[in-house]
């Protein structure tokens, strides 16, 4: 292998930009005007933004008017996670936020809720939200302070484990609460129907789908019950998110959403076969490898594993030197490799951490082979020196 040859296996951190998304992005950049202007130039951009809204809505099977564009999933989370709602014009209070322990920090930080108004919902050792614990928490919820809000992701970014959204929704709604679903990693990797999930709000991000970074959406079930805006100003996005829209990013996001919605079963069957080959290959090299979530439903592209005596930071560097880009859990703050809160929540020895391989539509059998050859070298070095990788 030449020094420059790289194998990108970190699609959950961000997906390479799709050619169609790049094309749409560049074409929109060349359009003059502001989507809010009434002249022809402005109207052309307005049409582009509204077409993007239709594509993003279609990805989660809802009406375009339910889509609010944001600068990404983190902003969408900060918009939706607030104690201050309006039912039409009437203020409505949310008293407490319950977030699953394994949520991405974008959600786990609790948005605009005060720290003391945020409670964690545990997961079982299998990495699935503990429904009994959720029931107990909501039974104890003090409705005098406002409604409960519950946030549980659809697919975990580290393990890929799929959460039982409809069962969560049933419990939340029985207690009169609102249900927020982070579908960032699930979008394009499993069919998503907002209504069938029972979500009141859903969050998606462009760059996980092969669109540009810096675009995302908060998708709502209706248009009446809405959070008080996070960003106020000129009243764009029907007043829910002010600021001139970014038509280029939205055009790219839309192209990625169209790609994600099409041929989802075939694409994920192919990616799942690659992931299965990768996991079988790791097990053939060593019985010591622990694959997290292998016994439960996962999205097809993700494999999160641990090796005894191999710290995730060390492993990540070893693979990087082998020309393989993978991740030690989530990669949200630059260069920081922290302990995996997901493994801790699952009761695994988090001090060791885990390594995440995540594949995508552009992944190939050759990628898997290169990974497995590197894996065998990392494991044998570790055997020779104890922990030399
Ligand atoms: N939620 C999940 C599950 C994620 O994996 C990420 C990104 O890693 C985010 C939210 C944040 O998305 P964005 O980068 O669009 O702010």
mmCIF file of C-alpha atoms and ligand atoms in Angstrom:
data_model
loop_
_atom_site.group_PDB
_atom_site.id
_atom_site.type_symbol
_atom_site.label_atom_id
_atom_site.label_comp_id
_atom_site.label_asym_id
_atom_site.label_seq_id
_atom_site.Cartn_x
_atom_site.Cartn_y
_atom_site.Cartn_z
ATOM 1 C CA UNK A 1 0.000 0.000 0.000
ATOM 2 C CA UNK A 2 1.329 3.453 -0.861
ATOM 3 C CA UNK A 3 1.614 5.960 1.937
ATOM 4 C CA UNK A 4 -1.191 8.116 0.602
ATOM 5 C CA UNK A 5 -3.777 5.341 0.232
ATOM 6 C CA UNK A 6 -6.488 5.811 2.806
ATOM 7 C CA UNK A 7 -9.559 3.797 3.716
ATOM 8 C CA UNK A 8 -12.397 5.835 5.146
ATOM 9 C CA UNK A 9 -14.464 3.841 7.654
ATOM 10 C CA UNK A 10 -15.926 6.687 9.694
ATOM 11 C CA UNK A 11 -19.238 7.421 7.969
ATOM 12 C CA UNK A 12 -21.053 7.964 11.278
ATOM 13 C CA UNK A 13 -18.754 10.925 11.984
ATOM 14 C CA UNK A 14 -19.506 12.342 8.564
ATOM 15 C CA UNK A 15 -20.233 10.922 5.127
ATOM 16 C CA UNK A 16 -18.184 11.935 2.090
ATOM 17 C CA UNK A 17 -20.176 14.460 0.048
ATOM 18 C CA UNK A 18 -22.187 12.746 -2.694
ATOM 19 C CA UNK A 19 -21.505 13.916 -6.281
ATOM 20 C CA UNK A 20 -25.177 14.909 -6.641
ATOM 21 C CA UNK A 21 -25.013 16.945 -3.430
ATOM 22 C CA UNK A 22 -21.837 18.704 -4.567
ATOM 23 C CA UNK A 23 -23.406 19.514 -7.938
ATOM 24 C CA UNK A 24 -26.570 20.909 -6.363
ATOM 25 C CA UNK A 25 -24.507 22.902 -3.855
ATOM 26 C CA UNK A 26 -22.289 24.495 -6.491
ATOM 27 C CA UNK A 27 -25.219 25.256 -8.807
ATOM 28 C CA UNK A 28 -27.067 27.022 -5.975
ATOM 29 C CA UNK A 29 -23.958 29.002 -5.002
ATOM 30 C CA UNK A 30 -24.008 30.534 -8.460
ATOM 31 C CA UNK A 31 -27.579 31.768 -8.066
ATOM 32 C CA UNK A 32 -27.823 35.433 -7.124
ATOM 33 C CA UNK A 33 -30.375 36.680 -4.646
ATOM 34 C CA UNK A 34 -31.938 36.242 -1.241
ATOM 35 C CA UNK A 35 -34.768 33.705 -0.916
ATOM 36 C CA UNK A 36 -36.835 36.335 0.901
ATOM 37 C CA UNK A 37 -36.581 38.894 -1.935
ATOM 38 C CA UNK A 38 -39.657 39.331 -4.098
ATOM 39 C CA UNK A 39 -37.811 39.820 -7.389
ATOM 40 C CA UNK A 40 -37.222 37.018 -9.852
ATOM 41 C CA UNK A 41 -33.778 36.171 -8.468
ATOM 42 C CA UNK A 42 -35.163 35.888 -4.945
ATOM 43 C CA UNK A 43 -38.153 33.850 -6.093
ATOM 44 C CA UNK A 44 -35.898 31.353 -7.869
ATOM 45 C CA UNK A 45 -34.000 30.770 -4.641
ATOM 46 C CA UNK A 46 -37.260 30.532 -2.687
ATOM 47 C CA UNK A 47 -38.366 27.786 -5.065
ATOM 48 C CA UNK A 48 -35.087 25.979 -4.489
ATOM 49 C CA UNK A 49 -35.457 26.181 -0.684
ATOM 50 C CA UNK A 50 -39.058 24.945 -0.851
ATOM 51 C CA UNK A 51 -38.094 22.074 -3.161
ATOM 52 C CA UNK A 52 -35.416 21.131 -0.599
ATOM 53 C CA UNK A 53 -38.072 21.195 2.111
ATOM 54 C CA UNK A 54 -40.187 18.718 0.104
ATOM 55 C CA UNK A 55 -37.242 16.341 -0.319
ATOM 56 C CA UNK A 56 -36.321 16.422 3.356
ATOM 57 C CA UNK A 57 -39.967 15.953 4.381
ATOM 58 C CA UNK A 58 -40.266 12.952 2.053
ATOM 59 C CA UNK A 59 -37.284 11.277 3.736
ATOM 60 C CA UNK A 60 -39.266 11.045 6.984
ATOM 61 C CA UNK A 61 -42.682 10.757 5.347
ATOM 62 C CA UNK A 62 -44.273 13.974 6.504
ATOM 63 C CA UNK A 63 -45.563 17.292 5.118
ATOM 64 C CA UNK A 64 -43.038 19.903 3.895
ATOM 65 C CA UNK A 65 -44.611 22.487 6.197
ATOM 66 C CA UNK A 66 -43.354 20.425 9.148
ATOM 67 C CA UNK A 67 -39.679 20.983 8.274
ATOM 68 C CA UNK A 68 -37.683 23.790 9.896
ATOM 69 C CA UNK A 69 -34.186 24.144 8.448
ATOM 70 C CA UNK A 70 -31.356 24.753 10.904
ATOM 71 C CA UNK A 71 -27.551 24.838 10.811
ATOM 72 C CA UNK A 72 -27.417 21.168 11.812
ATOM 73 C CA UNK A 73 -28.706 18.624 14.281
ATOM 74 C CA UNK A 74 -27.120 20.355 17.264
ATOM 75 C CA UNK A 75 -29.026 23.554 16.566
ATOM 76 C CA UNK A 76 -32.229 21.583 15.947
ATOM 77 C CA UNK A 77 -31.730 19.933 19.363
ATOM 78 C CA UNK A 78 -31.239 23.303 21.040
ATOM 79 C CA UNK A 79 -34.379 24.592 19.332
ATOM 80 C CA UNK A 80 -36.595 21.688 20.388
ATOM 81 C CA UNK A 81 -35.205 21.026 23.887
ATOM 82 C CA UNK A 82 -36.690 23.966 25.756
ATOM 83 C CA UNK A 83 -39.122 24.408 28.627
ATOM 84 C CA UNK A 84 -40.922 27.115 26.620
ATOM 85 C CA UNK A 85 -43.497 26.047 24.059
ATOM 86 C CA UNK A 86 -46.474 27.671 22.418
ATOM 87 C CA UNK A 87 -49.730 26.024 21.475
ATOM 88 C CA UNK A 88 -50.666 28.491 18.752
ATOM 89 C CA UNK A 89 -50.221 31.732 20.686
ATOM 90 C CA UNK A 90 -50.756 30.255 24.122
ATOM 91 C CA UNK A 91 -47.626 29.563 26.193
ATOM 92 C CA UNK A 92 -47.200 25.988 27.302
ATOM 93 C CA UNK A 93 -44.596 24.856 29.843
ATOM 94 C CA UNK A 94 -42.509 21.723 29.667
ATOM 95 C CA UNK A 95 -41.576 20.867 33.251
ATOM 96 C CA UNK A 96 -38.762 18.370 32.855
ATOM 97 C CA UNK A 97 -36.613 16.693 30.227
ATOM 98 C CA UNK A 98 -35.823 12.963 30.346
ATOM 99 C CA UNK A 99 -32.940 11.982 28.046
ATOM 100 C CA UNK A 100 -31.642 8.531 27.334
ATOM 101 C CA UNK A 101 -28.191 7.951 28.825
ATOM 102 C CA UNK A 102 -26.694 7.012 25.447
ATOM 103 C CA UNK A 103 -27.804 10.143 23.580
ATOM 104 C CA UNK A 104 -25.295 12.187 21.602
ATOM 105 C CA UNK A 105 -24.061 15.217 23.605
ATOM 106 C CA UNK A 106 -26.162 17.450 21.310
ATOM 107 C CA UNK A 107 -29.177 16.020 23.146
ATOM 108 C CA UNK A 108 -27.673 14.912 26.442
ATOM 109 C CA UNK A 109 -26.631 18.464 27.277
ATOM 110 C CA UNK A 110 -30.352 19.229 27.519
ATOM 111 C CA UNK A 111 -30.593 22.248 25.193
ATOM 112 C CA UNK A 112 -32.217 25.183 26.947
ATOM 113 C CA UNK A 113 -33.308 23.247 30.052
ATOM 114 C CA UNK A 114 -31.589 24.022 33.348
ATOM 115 C CA UNK A 115 -29.319 21.140 34.438
ATOM 116 C CA UNK A 116 -31.533 20.314 37.410
ATOM 117 C CA UNK A 117 -34.477 19.882 35.042
ATOM 118 C CA UNK A 118 -32.788 17.101 33.066
ATOM 119 C CA UNK A 119 -32.865 13.437 34.146
ATOM 120 C CA UNK A 120 -31.157 10.460 32.487
ATOM 121 C CA UNK A 121 -33.081 7.382 31.419
ATOM 122 C CA UNK A 122 -30.879 4.277 31.825
ATOM 123 C CA UNK A 123 -30.313 1.620 29.174
ATOM 124 C CA UNK A 124 -30.233 -2.150 29.678
ATOM 125 C CA UNK A 125 -26.879 -3.975 29.363
ATOM 126 C CA UNK A 126 -27.990 -4.719 25.772
ATOM 127 C CA UNK A 127 -27.873 -0.984 25.072
ATOM 128 C CA UNK A 128 -31.617 -0.475 24.757
ATOM 129 C CA UNK A 129 -33.581 2.181 26.614
ATOM 130 C CA UNK A 130 -35.001 0.732 29.832
ATOM 131 C CA UNK A 131 -38.756 1.055 29.284
ATOM 132 C CA UNK A 132 -39.621 0.112 32.889
ATOM 133 C CA UNK A 133 -37.305 2.810 34.187
ATOM 134 C CA UNK A 134 -38.907 5.334 31.811
ATOM 135 C CA UNK A 135 -42.370 4.333 33.041
ATOM 136 C CA UNK A 136 -41.274 4.794 36.665
ATOM 137 C CA UNK A 137 -39.694 8.182 35.932
ATOM 138 C CA UNK A 138 -42.819 9.448 34.211
ATOM 139 C CA UNK A 139 -45.043 8.154 37.014
ATOM 140 C CA UNK A 140 -42.996 10.339 39.347
ATOM 141 C CA UNK A 141 -43.157 13.381 37.051
ATOM 142 C CA UNK A 142 -44.604 16.493 38.691
ATOM 143 C CA UNK A 143 -47.170 17.735 36.167
ATOM 144 C CA UNK A 144 -47.764 20.895 38.187
ATOM 145 C CA UNK A 145 -44.480 22.222 36.730
ATOM 146 C CA UNK A 146 -45.424 21.397 33.139
ATOM 147 C CA UNK A 147 -45.481 18.467 30.737
ATOM 148 C CA UNK A 148 -42.699 15.900 30.537
ATOM 149 C CA UNK A 149 -40.464 15.793 27.455
ATOM 150 C CA UNK A 150 -38.577 12.620 26.532
ATOM 151 C CA UNK A 151 -35.665 12.340 24.075
ATOM 152 C CA UNK A 152 -34.562 8.928 22.834
ATOM 153 C CA UNK A 153 -32.488 8.482 19.679
ATOM 154 C CA UNK A 154 -33.526 6.101 16.913
ATOM 155 C CA UNK A 155 -30.073 4.618 16.268
ATOM 156 C CA UNK A 156 -27.019 5.124 18.437
ATOM 157 C CA UNK A 157 -24.031 6.777 16.789
ATOM 158 C CA UNK A 158 -21.454 4.543 18.523
ATOM 159 C CA UNK A 159 -23.054 1.082 18.539
ATOM 160 C CA UNK A 160 -25.693 1.496 15.827
ATOM 161 C CA UNK A 161 -28.232 -0.100 18.198
ATOM 162 C CA UNK A 162 -31.809 0.702 17.175
ATOM 163 C CA UNK A 163 -34.146 1.913 19.916
ATOM 164 C CA UNK A 164 -37.804 0.888 20.240
ATOM 165 C CA UNK A 165 -39.252 4.303 19.338
ATOM 166 C CA UNK A 166 -42.903 3.251 19.035
ATOM 167 C CA UNK A 167 -42.832 1.602 22.490
ATOM 168 C CA UNK A 168 -41.221 4.719 23.982
ATOM 169 C CA UNK A 169 -43.835 6.913 22.258
ATOM 170 C CA UNK A 170 -46.681 4.859 23.744
ATOM 171 C CA UNK A 171 -45.340 5.379 27.283
ATOM 172 C CA UNK A 172 -44.591 9.082 26.770
ATOM 173 C CA UNK A 173 -47.995 9.830 25.283
ATOM 174 C CA UNK A 174 -49.824 7.861 28.010
ATOM 175 C CA UNK A 175 -48.219 10.323 30.426
ATOM 176 C CA UNK A 176 -49.189 13.312 28.274
ATOM 177 C CA UNK A 177 -45.595 14.077 27.281
ATOM 178 C CA UNK A 178 -43.731 15.101 24.141
ATOM 179 C CA UNK A 179 -41.373 12.721 22.381
ATOM 180 C CA UNK A 180 -38.232 13.948 20.588
ATOM 181 C CA UNK A 181 -36.343 11.523 18.347
ATOM 182 C CA UNK A 182 -32.767 12.097 17.206
ATOM 183 C CA UNK A 183 -32.826 10.301 13.850
ATOM 184 C CA UNK A 184 -29.425 11.609 12.718
ATOM 185 C CA UNK A 185 -27.781 8.189 12.387
ATOM 186 C CA UNK A 186 -30.947 6.328 11.388
ATOM 187 C CA UNK A 187 -31.821 8.523 8.407
ATOM 188 C CA UNK A 188 -30.978 6.763 5.165
ATOM 189 C CA UNK A 189 -30.137 3.585 7.082
ATOM 190 C CA UNK A 190 -33.658 2.520 7.906
ATOM 191 C CA UNK A 191 -37.049 3.711 6.643
ATOM 192 C CA UNK A 192 -38.382 6.524 8.838
ATOM 193 C CA UNK A 193 -42.018 7.524 9.125
ATOM 194 C CA UNK A 194 -42.477 10.278 11.669
ATOM 195 C CA UNK A 195 -46.092 9.315 12.455
ATOM 196 C CA UNK A 196 -45.384 5.581 12.753
ATOM 197 C CA UNK A 197 -42.518 6.284 15.163
ATOM 198 C CA UNK A 198 -44.880 8.295 17.335
ATOM 199 C CA UNK A 199 -42.437 11.199 17.337
ATOM 200 C CA UNK A 200 -43.629 14.708 18.098
ATOM 201 C CA UNK A 201 -40.299 16.043 16.846
ATOM 202 C CA UNK A 202 -37.505 14.495 14.863
ATOM 203 C CA UNK A 203 -33.951 15.716 14.212
ATOM 204 C CA UNK A 204 -31.850 15.055 11.111
ATOM 205 C CA UNK A 205 -28.493 16.259 9.801
ATOM 206 C CA UNK A 206 -27.305 16.771 6.224
ATOM 207 C CA UNK A 207 -23.672 15.735 6.590
ATOM 208 C CA UNK A 208 -24.466 12.242 7.847
ATOM 209 C CA UNK A 209 -26.343 11.609 4.600
ATOM 210 C CA UNK A 210 -23.679 12.793 2.169
ATOM 211 C CA UNK A 211 -24.849 16.394 2.090
ATOM 212 C CA UNK A 212 -22.749 19.396 3.167
ATOM 213 C CA UNK A 213 -21.966 20.099 6.816
ATOM 214 C CA UNK A 214 -23.829 22.920 8.517
ATOM 215 C CA UNK A 215 -27.390 22.023 7.517
ATOM 216 C CA UNK A 216 -30.041 20.071 9.356
ATOM 217 C CA UNK A 217 -33.693 20.095 10.238
ATOM 218 C CA UNK A 218 -36.137 19.953 13.070
ATOM 219 C CA UNK A 219 -39.200 18.124 11.792
ATOM 220 C CA UNK A 220 -42.432 18.456 13.741
ATOM 221 C CA UNK A 221 -45.557 16.307 13.775
ATOM 222 C CA UNK A 222 -47.795 19.351 13.381
ATOM 223 C CA UNK A 223 -47.562 23.108 13.206
ATOM 224 C CA UNK A 224 -49.515 24.205 16.275
ATOM 225 C CA UNK A 225 -47.394 23.049 19.184
ATOM 226 C CA UNK A 226 -43.950 24.587 18.614
ATOM 227 C CA UNK A 227 -40.905 25.592 20.676
ATOM 228 C CA UNK A 228 -40.172 29.245 21.356
ATOM 229 C CA UNK A 229 -37.474 30.154 18.776
ATOM 230 C CA UNK A 230 -33.820 29.867 19.614
ATOM 231 C CA UNK A 231 -32.779 32.372 16.947
ATOM 232 C CA UNK A 232 -34.942 35.461 16.520
ATOM 233 C CA UNK A 233 -34.727 38.074 13.833
ATOM 234 C CA UNK A 234 -36.234 38.487 10.396
ATOM 235 C CA UNK A 235 -38.801 35.719 10.849
ATOM 236 C CA UNK A 236 -37.551 33.211 8.262
ATOM 237 C CA UNK A 237 -38.743 29.595 8.599
ATOM 238 C CA UNK A 238 -42.150 30.969 9.667
ATOM 239 C CA UNK A 239 -40.499 32.698 12.595
ATOM 240 C CA UNK A 240 -39.170 29.426 14.053
ATOM 241 C CA UNK A 241 -35.585 30.078 12.898
ATOM 242 C CA UNK A 242 -34.589 33.493 11.712
ATOM 243 C CA UNK A 243 -31.624 34.254 9.485
ATOM 244 C CA UNK A 244 -31.188 34.170 5.721
ATOM 245 C CA UNK A 245 -31.419 30.577 4.549
ATOM 246 C CA UNK A 246 -28.343 28.854 3.114
ATOM 247 C CA UNK A 247 -29.723 27.740 -0.274
ATOM 248 C CA UNK A 248 -26.508 26.006 -1.378
ATOM 249 C CA UNK A 249 -26.338 23.882 1.771
ATOM 250 C CA UNK A 250 -30.058 23.141 1.558
ATOM 251 C CA UNK A 251 -29.810 22.132 -2.114
ATOM 252 C CA UNK A 252 -26.995 19.736 -1.163
ATOM 253 C CA UNK A 253 -28.975 18.469 1.834
ATOM 254 C CA UNK A 254 -31.976 17.841 -0.438
ATOM 255 C CA UNK A 255 -29.893 15.905 -2.974
ATOM 256 C CA UNK A 256 -28.524 13.762 -0.131
ATOM 257 C CA UNK A 257 -32.051 13.245 1.253
ATOM 258 C CA UNK A 258 -33.271 12.064 -2.171
ATOM 259 C CA UNK A 259 -30.361 9.633 -2.363
ATOM 260 C CA UNK A 260 -30.997 8.424 1.223
ATOM 261 C CA UNK A 261 -34.693 7.786 0.566
ATOM 262 C CA UNK A 262 -34.154 5.768 -2.621
ATOM 263 C CA UNK A 263 -33.308 2.033 -2.717
ATOM 264 C CA UNK A 264 -32.847 1.991 1.031
ATOM 265 C CA UNK A 265 -33.379 -1.779 1.443
ATOM 266 C CA UNK A 266 -30.980 -2.800 -1.345
ATOM 267 C CA UNK A 267 -28.315 -0.344 -0.244
ATOM 268 C CA UNK A 268 -28.434 -1.418 3.365
ATOM 269 C CA UNK A 269 -28.474 -5.126 2.461
ATOM 270 C CA UNK A 270 -25.208 -4.572 0.597
ATOM 271 C CA UNK A 271 -23.681 -2.514 3.409
ATOM 272 C CA UNK A 272 -24.908 -5.038 6.009
ATOM 273 C CA UNK A 273 -23.203 -7.866 4.111
ATOM 274 C CA UNK A 274 -19.925 -5.902 4.202
ATOM 275 C CA UNK A 275 -20.313 -5.262 7.929
ATOM 276 C CA UNK A 276 -21.066 -8.956 8.566
ATOM 277 C CA UNK A 277 -17.970 -9.957 6.586
ATOM 278 C CA UNK A 278 -15.913 -7.459 8.579
ATOM 279 C CA UNK A 279 -17.162 -8.816 11.917
ATOM 280 C CA UNK A 280 -16.721 -12.457 10.852
ATOM 281 C CA UNK A 281 -13.194 -11.539 9.720
ATOM 282 C CA UNK A 282 -12.349 -9.953 13.092
ATOM 283 C CA UNK A 283 -13.627 -13.028 14.927
ATOM 284 C CA UNK A 284 -11.506 -15.239 12.684
ATOM 285 C CA UNK A 285 -8.430 -13.247 13.732
ATOM 286 C CA UNK A 286 -9.185 -13.321 17.462
ATOM 287 C CA UNK A 287 -11.860 -14.708 19.753
ATOM 288 C CA UNK A 288 -11.070 -11.874 22.134
ATOM 289 C CA UNK A 289 -12.926 -9.257 20.125
ATOM 290 C CA UNK A 290 -16.152 -8.056 21.764
ATOM 291 C CA UNK A 291 -18.683 -6.648 19.308
ATOM 292 C CA UNK A 292 -21.104 -4.391 21.112
ATOM 293 C CA UNK A 293 -24.766 -4.781 20.240
ATOM 294 C CA UNK A 294 -24.231 -7.796 17.966
ATOM 295 C CA UNK A 295 -27.178 -9.593 19.620
ATOM 296 C CA UNK A 296 -29.738 -6.853 19.058
ATOM 297 C CA UNK A 297 -31.076 -4.849 16.111
ATOM 298 C CA UNK A 298 -28.507 -2.443 14.687
ATOM 299 C CA UNK A 299 -28.333 -0.215 11.642
ATOM 300 C CA UNK A 300 -26.456 -2.131 8.964
ATOM 301 C CA UNK A 301 -23.344 0.036 8.671
ATOM 302 C CA UNK A 302 -21.943 0.177 12.203
ATOM 303 C CA UNK A 303 -19.599 -2.097 14.143
ATOM 304 C CA UNK A 304 -18.389 -1.029 17.580
ATOM 305 C CA UNK A 305 -15.846 -3.371 19.127
ATOM 306 C CA UNK A 306 -13.379 -3.684 21.992
ATOM 307 C CA UNK A 307 -10.221 -5.745 22.362
ATOM 308 C CA UNK A 308 -8.906 -6.599 25.820
ATOM 309 C CA UNK A 309 -5.771 -4.602 26.631
ATOM 310 C CA UNK A 310 -6.237 -2.255 23.668
ATOM 311 C CA UNK A 311 -7.165 1.257 24.652
ATOM 312 C CA UNK A 312 -9.362 2.959 22.111
ATOM 313 C CA UNK A 313 -7.008 5.947 21.702
ATOM 314 C CA UNK A 314 -4.081 3.603 21.043
ATOM 315 C CA UNK A 315 -6.147 1.521 18.638
ATOM 316 C CA UNK A 316 -7.370 4.557 16.757
ATOM 317 C CA UNK A 317 -3.804 5.803 16.222
ATOM 318 C CA UNK A 318 -2.622 2.325 15.203
ATOM 319 C CA UNK A 319 -5.332 2.075 12.541
ATOM 320 C CA UNK A 320 -4.669 5.625 11.389
ATOM 321 C CA UNK A 321 -1.012 4.742 10.845
ATOM 322 C CA UNK A 322 -2.244 1.729 8.845
ATOM 323 C CA UNK A 323 -4.136 4.150 6.579
ATOM 324 C CA UNK A 324 -7.548 3.430 8.104
ATOM 325 C CA UNK A 325 -9.803 6.220 9.352
ATOM 326 C CA UNK A 326 -12.066 4.923 12.073
ATOM 327 C CA UNK A 327 -13.211 6.349 15.308
ATOM 328 C CA UNK A 328 -13.040 5.743 19.034
ATOM 329 C CA UNK A 329 -16.734 6.262 19.655
ATOM 330 C CA UNK A 330 -18.223 9.589 18.731
ATOM 331 C CA UNK A 331 -16.114 12.323 17.154
ATOM 332 C CA UNK A 332 -17.883 15.446 18.143
ATOM 333 C CA UNK A 333 -15.202 17.678 19.567
ATOM 334 C CA UNK A 334 -12.054 18.049 17.572
ATOM 335 C CA UNK A 335 -9.376 15.559 18.397
ATOM 336 C CA UNK A 336 -10.891 14.651 21.745
ATOM 337 C CA UNK A 337 -11.071 10.948 22.535
ATOM 338 C CA UNK A 338 -13.010 10.610 25.733
ATOM 339 C CA UNK A 339 -14.362 7.526 27.441
ATOM 340 C CA UNK A 340 -17.432 6.113 25.806
ATOM 341 C CA UNK A 341 -20.483 7.139 27.828
ATOM 342 C CA UNK A 342 -22.410 4.592 25.764
ATOM 343 C CA UNK A 343 -20.259 1.687 26.968
ATOM 344 C CA UNK A 344 -20.437 3.009 30.535
ATOM 345 C CA UNK A 345 -24.225 3.101 30.284
ATOM 346 C CA UNK A 346 -24.219 -0.502 29.046
ATOM 347 C CA UNK A 347 -22.111 -1.553 32.045
ATOM 348 C CA UNK A 348 -19.037 -2.393 29.953
ATOM 349 C CA UNK A 349 -15.481 -1.600 31.098
ATOM 350 C CA UNK A 350 -15.439 1.855 29.566
ATOM 351 C CA UNK A 351 -11.844 2.567 30.625
ATOM 352 C CA UNK A 352 -10.737 0.462 27.675
ATOM 353 C CA UNK A 353 -13.243 2.023 25.310
ATOM 354 C CA UNK A 354 -14.185 0.796 21.898
ATOM 355 C CA UNK A 355 -13.404 1.340 18.250
ATOM 356 C CA UNK A 356 -16.089 2.142 15.724
ATOM 357 C CA UNK A 357 -16.068 1.152 12.101
ATOM 358 C CA UNK A 358 -18.890 2.742 10.158
ATOM 359 C CA UNK A 359 -19.525 2.064 6.490
ATOM 360 C CA UNK A 360 -21.547 3.829 3.836
ATOM 361 C CA UNK A 361 -22.804 3.585 0.281
ATOM 362 C CA UNK A 362 -19.290 4.095 -1.085
ATOM 363 C CA UNK A 363 -17.727 1.310 1.016
ATOM 364 C CA UNK A 364 -16.375 -1.734 -0.821
ATOM 365 C CA UNK A 365 -15.181 -5.278 -0.185
ATOM 366 C CA UNK A 366 -11.633 -4.000 -0.725
ATOM 367 C CA UNK A 367 -12.126 -1.555 2.189
ATOM 368 C CA UNK A 368 -13.129 -4.459 4.421
ATOM 369 C CA UNK A 369 -10.115 -6.495 3.287
ATOM 370 C CA UNK A 370 -7.729 -3.615 4.010
ATOM 371 C CA UNK A 371 -9.308 -3.148 7.420
ATOM 372 C CA UNK A 372 -8.998 -6.852 8.242
ATOM 373 C CA UNK A 373 -5.345 -6.989 7.181
ATOM 374 C CA UNK A 374 -4.641 -3.982 9.434
ATOM 375 C CA UNK A 375 -6.709 -5.534 12.233
ATOM 376 C CA UNK A 376 -4.623 -8.732 12.082
ATOM 377 C CA UNK A 377 -1.399 -6.677 12.298
ATOM 378 C CA UNK A 378 -2.676 -4.584 15.218
ATOM 379 C CA UNK A 379 -3.751 -7.726 17.100
ATOM 380 C CA UNK A 380 -0.464 -9.535 16.493
ATOM 381 C CA UNK A 381 1.583 -6.513 17.635
ATOM 382 C CA UNK A 382 -0.551 -6.365 20.741
ATOM 383 C CA UNK A 383 0.127 -10.071 21.385
ATOM 384 C CA UNK A 384 3.876 -9.616 20.984
ATOM 385 C CA UNK A 385 4.229 -6.629 23.289
ATOM 386 C CA UNK A 386 1.227 -6.819 25.547
ATOM 387 C CA UNK A 387 -0.155 -3.503 24.335
ATOM 388 C CA UNK A 388 2.075 -2.144 21.636
ATOM 389 C CA UNK A 389 -0.535 -1.143 19.105
HETATM 390 N N1 LIG B 1 -26.967 13.332 16.985
HETATM 391 C C1 LIG B 1 -26.234 12.256 16.629
HETATM 392 C C2 LIG B 1 -26.731 10.879 16.934
HETATM 393 C C3 LIG B 1 -25.019 12.438 15.984
HETATM 394 O O1 LIG B 1 -24.290 11.366 15.631
HETATM 395 C C4 LIG B 1 -24.574 13.761 15.718
HETATM 396 C C5 LIG B 1 -23.253 14.003 15.080
HETATM 397 O O2 LIG B 1 -22.293 13.293 15.349
HETATM 398 C C6 LIG B 1 -25.373 14.834 16.101
HETATM 399 C C7 LIG B 1 -26.566 14.582 16.736
HETATM 400 C C8 LIG B 1 -24.958 16.276 15.839
HETATM 401 O O3 LIG B 1 -25.141 16.574 14.482
HETATM 402 P P1 LIG B 1 -24.579 17.921 13.793
HETATM 403 O O4 LIG B 1 -23.152 17.618 13.479
HETATM 404 O O5 LIG B 1 -25.413 18.098 12.554
HETATM 405 O O6 LIG B 1 -24.767 19.032 14.752
#
